[in-house]
CSV table of C-alpha atoms in Angstrom, one decimal:
chain,number,residue,atom,x,y,z
I,1,MET,CA,-86.8,-24.5,58.2
I,2,ALA,CA,-84.0,-22.4,58.2
I,3,GLN,CA,-82.2,-23.8,61.3
I,4,ASN,CA,-82.4,-27.3,59.4
I,5,LEU,CA,-80.8,-25.9,56.8
I,6,GLU,CA,-78.0,-23.8,58.2
I,7,ASP,CA,-77.2,-27.2,60.1
I,8,LYS,CA,-76.0,-28.6,57.2
I,9,CYS,CA,-74.0,-26.6,56.6
I,10,THR,CA,-69.9,-26.7,57.5
I,11,ILE,CA,-70.2,-22.4,56.5
I,12,THR,CA,-72.2,-20.5,58.0
I,13,ILE,CA,-71.6,-16.1,57.3
I,14,PRO,CA,-73.5,-14.5,60.4
I,15,GLY,CA,-73.1,-14.9,63.6
I,16,ASN,CA,-71.6,-16.2,66.2
I,17,LYS,CA,-70.2,-20.2,66.5
I,18,LYS,CA,-72.7,-22.2,67.9
I,19,PRO,CA,-71.3,-25.0,70.2
I,20,ALA,CA,-73.7,-28.0,71.0
I,21,PRO,CA,-75.5,-28.3,73.9
I,22,ALA,CA,-73.2,-30.9,75.1
I,23,GLU,CA,-70.1,-28.8,74.7
I,24,TYR,CA,-71.4,-25.6,75.7
I,25,PHE,CA,-72.7,-27.2,78.6
I,26,ALA,CA,-69.6,-29.2,79.6
I,27,GLN,CA,-67.9,-24.8,79.3
I,28,MET,CA,-70.5,-24.0,81.4
I,29,ALA,CA,-69.8,-26.6,84.6
I,30,SER,CA,-66.4,-26.0,84.3
I,31,TRP,CA,-66.5,-22.8,84.7
I,32,CYS,CA,-68.8,-23.4,87.6
I,33,GLU,CA,-66.1,-25.5,88.6
I,34,ALA,CA,-63.6,-23.8,88.4
I,35,HIS,CA,-65.6,-20.6,90.1
I,36,ASN,CA,-67.0,-22.6,92.8
I,37,ILE,CA,-70.8,-20.9,91.4
I,38,GLN,CA,-73.7,-22.1,93.3
I,39,HIS,CA,-77.3,-21.6,92.1
I,40,ASP,CA,-79.2,-18.5,93.6
I,41,VAL,CA,-83.2,-19.0,94.6
I,42,TYR,CA,-85.3,-16.8,93.0
I,43,GLY,CA,-82.7,-14.1,91.8
I,44,ASP,CA,-80.6,-13.9,95.8
I,45,GLY,CA,-77.0,-15.7,95.2
I,46,GLU,CA,-73.8,-13.7,94.8
I,47,LEU,CA,-73.3,-15.3,91.3
I,48,ILE,CA,-76.4,-13.6,89.8
I,49,GLN,CA,-76.6,-10.0,92.1
I,50,SER,CA,-72.7,-9.4,91.3
I,51,PHE,CA,-73.0,-9.8,87.6
I,52,GLU,CA,-76.4,-7.5,87.5
I,53,GLN,CA,-73.7,-4.7,89.5
I,54,LYS,CA,-70.6,-5.5,87.5
I,55,VAL,CA,-73.2,-4.3,84.3
I,56,ALA,CA,-74.8,-1.5,85.8
I,57,ASP,CA,-71.6,0.2,87.0
I,58,LEU,CA,-70.0,-0.9,83.0
I,59,LEU,CA,-72.7,1.4,82.0
I,60,GLY,CA,-72.8,3.6,84.4
I,61,PHE,CA,-76.4,3.2,86.9
I,62,GLU,CA,-77.8,2.7,90.2
I,63,ALA,CA,-78.1,-0.9,89.7
I,64,GLY,CA,-78.9,-3.8,87.5
I,65,LEU,CA,-81.9,-6.4,87.4
I,66,PHE,CA,-81.8,-9.8,85.8
I,67,VAL,CA,-85.1,-10.7,83.7
I,68,ILE,CA,-86.2,-13.2,82.1
I,69,THR,CA,-87.4,-11.5,78.2
I,70,GLY,CA,-86.6,-8.2,76.9
I,71,THR,CA,-90.1,-8.4,76.0
I,72,MET,CA,-90.6,-8.2,79.6
I,73,THR,CA,-88.3,-6.3,80.0
I,74,GLN,CA,-89.3,-3.0,78.6
I,75,ALA,CA,-92.8,-3.4,78.2
I,76,THR,CA,-92.7,-3.3,82.1
I,77,VAL,CA,-90.5,-0.2,81.9
I,78,LEU,CA,-92.2,1.9,79.8
I,79,GLU,CA,-95.9,1.3,81.6
I,80,LEU,CA,-94.0,2.1,85.2
I,81,ILE,CA,-93.0,5.3,83.6
I,82,CYS,CA,-96.2,6.1,82.0
I,83,LYS,CA,-98.2,5.5,85.5
I,84,GLN,CA,-96.3,7.2,87.5
I,85,LYS,CA,-96.8,10.0,84.8
I,86,ASN,CA,-100.5,9.9,83.7
I,87,ASN,CA,-99.5,10.0,80.0
I,88,PRO,CA,-99.7,7.0,78.2
I,89,LEU,CA,-97.9,8.2,74.8
I,90,VAL,CA,-94.5,6.9,74.5
I,91,GLY,CA,-92.2,7.2,71.6
I,92,MET,CA,-90.6,5.0,69.0
I,93,HIS,CA,-89.1,4.6,65.6
I,94,GLU,CA,-91.8,2.5,64.3
I,95,SER,CA,-88.6,-0.7,63.8
I,96,SER,CA,-88.9,-0.7,67.5
I,97,HIS,CA,-88.6,-4.2,68.4
I,98,ILE,CA,-91.7,-3.8,70.7
I,99,THR,CA,-93.3,-2.5,67.5
I,100,ARG,CA,-92.6,-5.5,65.1
I,101,PHE,CA,-91.8,-8.4,67.4
I,102,GLU,CA,-93.5,-8.1,69.9
I,103,ARG,CA,-98.1,-8.9,68.9
I,104,GLN,CA,-98.3,-5.5,69.7
I,105,GLY,CA,-98.9,-7.0,73.6
I,106,TYR,CA,-98.1,-3.5,74.4
I,107,GLN,CA,-102.0,-2.2,73.0
I,108,LEU,CA,-103.9,-5.2,73.3
I,109,GLN,CA,-102.7,-5.2,77.5
I,110,ASP,CA,-103.1,-1.4,77.7
I,111,ARG,CA,-99.6,-0.6,78.9
I,112,PHE,CA,-99.1,2.7,76.7
I,113,ASN,CA,-100.2,4.1,73.4
I,114,VAL,CA,-96.6,4.7,70.6
I,115,VAL,CA,-95.8,6.9,68.9
I,116,PRO,CA,-94.0,6.7,65.2
I,117,LEU,CA,-90.9,9.2,65.2
I,118,GLY,CA,-88.6,10.2,62.2
I,119,ASN,CA,-88.7,8.6,58.9
I,120,ARG,CA,-89.1,5.0,58.6
I,121,TYR,CA,-85.3,4.5,57.0
I,122,ARG,CA,-83.7,6.5,59.0
I,123,PRO,CA,-82.5,6.9,62.9
I,124,TRP,CA,-84.7,9.5,64.3
I,125,THR,CA,-83.7,12.8,65.5
I,126,CYS,CA,-84.0,15.5,68.1
I,127,ASP,CA,-85.8,17.6,65.5
I,128,ASP,CA,-87.6,14.4,64.7
I,129,LEU,CA,-89.1,14.5,68.3
I,130,LYS,CA,-89.6,18.5,68.8
I,131,ALA,CA,-92.3,18.1,65.6
I,132,TRP,CA,-94.3,15.9,67.6
I,133,PRO,CA,-97.2,17.9,68.9
I,134,ASP,CA,-98.4,15.9,71.8
I,135,GLU,CA,-96.9,15.7,75.4
I,136,LEU,CA,-94.5,12.3,75.9
I,137,ALA,CA,-94.5,10.0,78.1
I,138,ALA,CA,-91.3,8.5,77.9
I,139,VAL,CA,-89.6,7.6,74.3
I,140,LEU,CA,-87.3,5.0,73.6
I,141,TYR,CA,-83.7,4.9,71.4
I,142,GLU,CA,-82.4,1.2,70.0
I,143,LEU,CA,-78.4,1.8,69.8
I,144,PRO,CA,-77.5,0.8,67.5
I,145,MET,CA,-80.9,0.4,64.7
I,146,ARG,CA,-81.4,-3.6,64.5
I,147,GLU,CA,-83.9,-3.0,61.6
I,148,LEU,CA,-82.0,-0.6,60.0
I,149,GLY,CA,-78.7,-1.9,59.3
I,150,GLY,CA,-77.6,-1.8,62.8
I,151,GLN,CA,-77.6,2.2,62.3
I,152,LEU,CA,-76.3,4.9,64.6
I,153,PRO,CA,-76.7,8.2,65.0
I,154,THR,CA,-74.1,10.9,64.9
I,155,TRP,CA,-72.8,11.7,68.7
I,156,GLU,CA,-73.9,15.2,67.8
I,157,GLU,CA,-77.3,14.2,67.7
I,158,LEU,CA,-77.7,11.7,70.7
I,159,THR,CA,-76.3,14.4,72.7
I,160,SER,CA,-79.0,16.6,71.6
I,161,ILE,CA,-81.6,14.4,71.9
I,162,LYS,CA,-80.3,13.7,75.7
I,163,GLN,CA,-80.1,17.0,76.6
I,164,HIS,CA,-83.8,17.4,75.0
I,165,CYS,CA,-85.2,14.6,77.2
I,166,LYS,CA,-83.6,16.3,80.6
I,167,GLN,CA,-85.0,19.4,79.2
I,168,GLU,CA,-88.5,18.6,78.8
I,169,GLU,CA,-88.6,16.2,81.5
I,170,ILE,CA,-89.1,13.4,78.7
I,171,TYR,CA,-88.1,9.6,80.3
I,172,LEU,CA,-85.3,8.6,77.9
I,173,HIS,CA,-85.0,4.8,77.6
I,174,MET,CA,-82.2,2.9,75.9
I,175,ASP,CA,-83.3,-0.4,73.6
I,176,GLY,CA,-79.0,-1.3,74.6
I,177,ALA,CA,-80.1,-5.2,72.9
I,178,ARG,CA,-76.8,-4.2,71.1
I,179,VAL,CA,-75.1,-1.7,72.7
I,180,TRP,CA,-72.1,-3.5,73.4
I,181,GLU,CA,-71.4,-3.3,69.1
I,182,THR,CA,-71.2,1.4,69.2
I,183,GLU,CA,-67.9,1.4,71.3
I,184,ALA,CA,-66.3,1.0,68.5
I,185,TYR,CA,-67.6,3.6,66.0
I,186,TYR,CA,-68.7,6.2,69.3
I,187,GLN,CA,-64.8,5.4,70.0
I,188,LYS,CA,-67.0,6.1,73.6
I,189,ASP,CA,-67.4,4.0,76.7
I,190,LEU,CA,-70.2,2.6,76.8
I,191,SER,CA,-71.0,4.5,80.3
I,192,GLU,CA,-71.1,7.7,77.7
I,193,ILE,CA,-73.3,6.1,75.9
I,194,ALA,CA,-75.6,5.7,78.5
I,195,ASP,CA,-74.7,8.5,80.9
I,196,GLY,CA,-77.9,10.9,79.6
I,197,PHE,CA,-80.4,7.8,78.8
I,198,ASP,CA,-83.1,6.9,82.7
I,199,SER,CA,-82.3,3.1,82.0
I,200,ALA,CA,-81.5,0.7,79.4
I,201,TYR,CA,-82.7,-2.9,78.8
I,202,VAL,CA,-79.1,-5.2,77.6
I,203,SER,CA,-79.3,-8.9,76.0
I,204,LEU,CA,-77.4,-11.2,77.4
I,205,TYR,CA,-77.4,-13.7,74.0
I,206,LYS,CA,-77.4,-11.5,71.4
I,207,GLY,CA,-73.7,-10.2,71.3
I,208,ILE,CA,-72.6,-12.0,74.5
I,209,ASN,CA,-73.7,-15.3,73.0
I,210,GLY,CA,-75.2,-16.4,76.3
I,211,LEU,CA,-78.6,-19.3,76.3
I,212,GLY,CA,-81.2,-15.8,76.2
I,213,GLY,CA,-82.6,-13.6,79.3
I,214,SER,CA,-81.3,-10.0,79.8
I,215,LEU,CA,-80.6,-7.2,82.1
I,216,LEU,CA,-82.5,-4.0,83.3
I,217,LEU,CA,-80.6,-0.8,84.6
I,218,GLY,CA,-81.3,2.0,86.5
I,219,SER,CA,-82.2,3.5,89.5
I,220,LYS,CA,-82.5,1.2,92.7
I,221,ALA,CA,-86.0,2.1,93.2
I,222,LEU,CA,-86.7,2.0,89.6
I,223,ILE,CA,-84.6,-1.4,90.1
I,224,GLU,CA,-87.3,-2.4,93.6
I,225,LEU,CA,-89.8,-1.3,91.5
I,226,ALA,CA,-89.7,-3.1,88.5
I,227,SER,CA,-88.3,-6.2,90.4
I,228,MET,CA,-92.4,-6.6,91.6
I,229,TRP,CA,-93.7,-5.9,88.7
I,230,MET,CA,-91.5,-9.0,87.5
I,231,LYS,CA,-92.4,-11.3,89.8
I,232,ARG,CA,-96.7,-9.8,88.9
I,233,GLN,CA,-95.7,-11.2,85.5
I,234,GLY,CA,-94.5,-15.0,86.7
I,235,GLY,CA,-90.9,-13.4,85.4
I,236,ASN,CA,-89.8,-15.1,89.3
I,237,VAL,CA,-87.9,-18.1,87.8
I,238,TYR,CA,-86.1,-20.1,90.8
I,239,HIS,CA,-82.7,-20.4,88.9
I,240,ARG,CA,-81.6,-17.7,87.4
I,241,SER,CA,-78.1,-19.1,87.3
I,242,PRO,CA,-78.1,-21.2,83.9
I,243,TYR,CA,-78.6,-17.9,82.1
I,244,VAL,CA,-76.5,-15.9,83.7
I,245,VAL,CA,-73.0,-18.5,84.2
I,246,SER,CA,-73.7,-18.2,80.2
I,247,ALA,CA,-73.1,-15.1,79.8
I,248,ALA,CA,-71.2,-14.1,82.6
I,249,MET,CA,-67.9,-16.8,81.5
I,250,GLN,CA,-67.4,-15.0,78.1
I,251,PHE,CA,-69.0,-11.3,79.0
I,252,ASP,CA,-65.7,-9.7,79.8
I,253,GLN,CA,-64.0,-11.8,76.7
I,254,ARG,CA,-66.6,-11.4,74.4
I,255,LEU,CA,-66.3,-6.9,74.6
I,256,GLN,CA,-62.5,-7.0,74.1
I,257,GLN,CA,-63.7,-8.8,70.6
I,258,MET,CA,-65.9,-5.9,69.1
I,259,PRO,CA,-63.2,-3.8,68.9
I,260,LYS,CA,-61.6,-6.6,66.2
I,261,LEU,CA,-66.1,-7.3,64.5
I,262,PHE,CA,-65.4,-3.3,64.0
I,263,GLU,CA,-62.7,-3.7,62.3
I,264,ARG,CA,-63.4,-6.6,60.1
I,265,THR,CA,-66.8,-5.5,59.2
I,266,GLN,CA,-64.7,-3.0,57.7
I,267,GLN,CA,-62.5,-5.2,55.8
I,268,VAL,CA,-66.0,-6.8,54.1
I,269,TYR,CA,-68.1,-3.1,53.3
I,270,GLU,CA,-64.2,-3.2,51.2
I,271,VAL,CA,-64.7,-6.5,49.7
I,272,ILE,CA,-67.8,-6.2,49.0
I,273,LYS,CA,-67.2,-2.5,46.7
I,274,ASP,CA,-66.1,-5.1,44.2
I,275,TYR,CA,-69.8,-6.1,43.8
I,276,PRO,CA,-71.2,-3.1,41.6
I,277,GLN,CA,-74.7,-5.6,41.7
I,278,LEU,CA,-74.9,-5.5,46.2
I,279,THR,CA,-75.5,-2.9,48.3
I,280,LEU,CA,-75.2,-1.8,51.8
I,281,ASN,CA,-76.9,-1.0,55.0
I,282,PRO,CA,-76.1,1.4,55.7
I,283,THR,CA,-73.3,2.1,53.4
I,284,GLN,CA,-70.8,3.1,55.6
I,285,PRO,CA,-70.7,0.9,58.7
I,286,GLN,CA,-71.6,2.1,62.1
I,287,SER,CA,-71.8,-1.6,64.0
I,288,ASN,CA,-70.7,-4.6,63.3
I,289,MET,CA,-73.8,-5.6,61.7
I,290,LEU,CA,-75.0,-4.8,58.1
I,291,HIS,CA,-77.8,-5.3,55.8
I,292,LEU,CA,-76.4,-7.1,52.2
I,293,ILE,CA,-79.0,-5.9,49.6
I,294,PHE,CA,-79.6,-8.0,46.3
I,295,PRO,CA,-81.0,-6.6,43.0
I,296,VAL,CA,-83.7,-10.1,42.8
I,297,SER,CA,-87.1,-10.7,44.5
I,298,CYS,CA,-87.3,-12.3,47.9
I,299,GLU,CA,-88.6,-15.3,46.3
I,300,ARG,CA,-85.3,-15.6,44.0
I,301,LEU,CA,-83.5,-15.1,46.7
I,302,GLU,CA,-84.5,-18.0,48.8
I,303,GLU,CA,-83.5,-20.1,46.5
I,304,LEU,CA,-79.9,-19.0,46.0
I,305,ARG,CA,-79.6,-19.4,49.8
I,306,VAL,CA,-81.4,-23.1,50.0
I,307,ARG,CA,-79.2,-23.8,47.1
I,308,LEU,CA,-75.7,-22.4,48.0
I,309,ALA,CA,-76.4,-24.4,51.3
I,310,GLU,CA,-77.2,-27.8,49.3
I,311,GLU,CA,-74.0,-27.5,46.5
I,312,LYS,CA,-71.7,-25.5,49.1
I,313,GLY,CA,-72.6,-26.4,52.5
I,314,VAL,CA,-72.8,-22.5,53.3
I,315,TYR,CA,-75.6,-20.3,55.5
I,316,ILE,CA,-75.4,-17.3,54.6
I,317,GLY,CA,-78.5,-16.1,56.1
I,318,ARG,CA,-82.7,-15.4,55.8
I,319,PRO,CA,-84.0,-13.4,52.7
I,320,GLN,CA,-86.0,-10.8,53.6
I,321,MET,CA,-88.7,-9.0,51.8
I,322,MET,CA,-87.8,-4.7,51.0
I,323,GLU,CA,-90.0,-2.4,49.4
I,324,HIS,CA,-89.5,-3.6,45.3
I,325,PRO,CA,-90.8,-6.9,44.4
I,326,SER,CA,-87.7,-6.9,42.8
I,327,MET,CA,-84.8,-6.6,45.5
I,328,SER,CA,-84.4,-8.6,49.1
I,329,LYS,CA,-82.0,-8.4,51.8
I,330,ILE,CA,-80.1,-10.3,54.2
I,331,GLU,CA,-78.1,-9.3,57.9
I,332,TRP,CA,-75.3,-9.8,58.6
I,333,TYR,CA,-73.9,-10.4,62.4
I,334,VAL,CA,-70.1,-9.7,61.9
I,335,GLY,CA,-69.5,-12.1,64.9
I,336,ASP,CA,-67.2,-15.1,65.2
I,337,ASN,CA,-68.2,-17.2,61.8
I,338,LEU,CA,-66.9,-13.5,59.4
I,339,LEU,CA,-64.2,-13.4,62.0
I,340,SER,CA,-63.1,-16.6,60.6
I,341,LEU,CA,-64.1,-16.7,56.9
I,342,SER,CA,-60.7,-15.4,55.8
I,343,ASP,CA,-61.4,-13.0,52.3
I,344,SER,CA,-60.5,-15.2,49.2
I,345,GLN,CA,-64.1,-17.9,50.9
I,346,LEU,CA,-66.1,-14.8,51.2
I,347,ARG,CA,-65.6,-13.5,47.8
I,348,GLU,CA,-66.4,-17.3,46.3
I,349,VAL,CA,-69.8,-17.5,48.5
I,350,LEU,CA,-70.4,-13.7,46.5
I,351,ASN,CA,-68.9,-15.0,43.4
I,352,TRP,CA,-70.8,-17.9,42.8
I,353,LEU,CA,-74.3,-15.9,44.2
I,354,ILE,CA,-73.6,-13.1,41.2
I,355,GLU,CA,-73.0,-16.1,38.7
I,356,LYS,CA,-76.1,-17.0,39.7
I,357,MET,CA,-78.2,-14.2,39.3
I,358,ASN,CA,-76.9,-13.8,36.2
I,359,ASN,CA,-77.5,-16.2,34.6
I,360,ALA,CA,-81.2,-16.3,36.0
């Protein structure tokens, strides 16, 4: 339903532009021809191995490994660390992808046990970590935290967490699905942001806009061990090249665009200030994503977004429930679409929504 609704619209607000398959594959074919790209065979090939190392170097890790999904990446790494330490306890925020969107796979497969860190409405802190009474084998930090509207810990707080984990020999893993979006806020290089983490997962399709796939980054020893376990789980895809090509052909351009996206996010915040009925989380931009909060139920917002799409050809995203039944939210990733949408066009959409909410 949601995808069909978006396909009918001429304007989409959240996310990056999505070329039709024929156009996208044609772009990939042209890039492959221009760069004389050959298929890998089970991950062995010049393109994939050079790209794995390129991203590892960018974040300051020894090696990288393509993995077909982030779900396979993160659960495998954390399980391996827990086995090495003979300790099943992993700390993470309760909004983490592992606990929210992976059908409790870590638990049903008896891979490790999750303990919640911090308050559900804000990034967890070093004090939250210290307050947990049990010894933890590992902790996961998501940078930025999607379910909190793209919030990030302060640089000082993140540094404290890194130092504490090193001192207490707690393995620190980064869920960096959207780590590309953190440089503009921290004003730090990716390698400095990743410094202190023992490993990281990065997505090749979220901010990068590739077809799919992920990379695990870490020490050579970790990558060698993880590679064997990915094969054992059925992750040994014959050709990774379609996924790698789709990411590699636009990787540099996407990273170069991130400061512009953060700047556009700041501009969007200024526009929304003129609509006191609407609320933003976080209150100030920390990455190029946000949660736009509406003073209506999720059911009412669903009615409005369908009507907006049908009458105006504008897709605003998917409504989500909130704790209060008379409030709801929509996640906006500030990408190509909002970058090309003018302030006046955005105001037209917001004016329409406010008018219809007031006339309810």
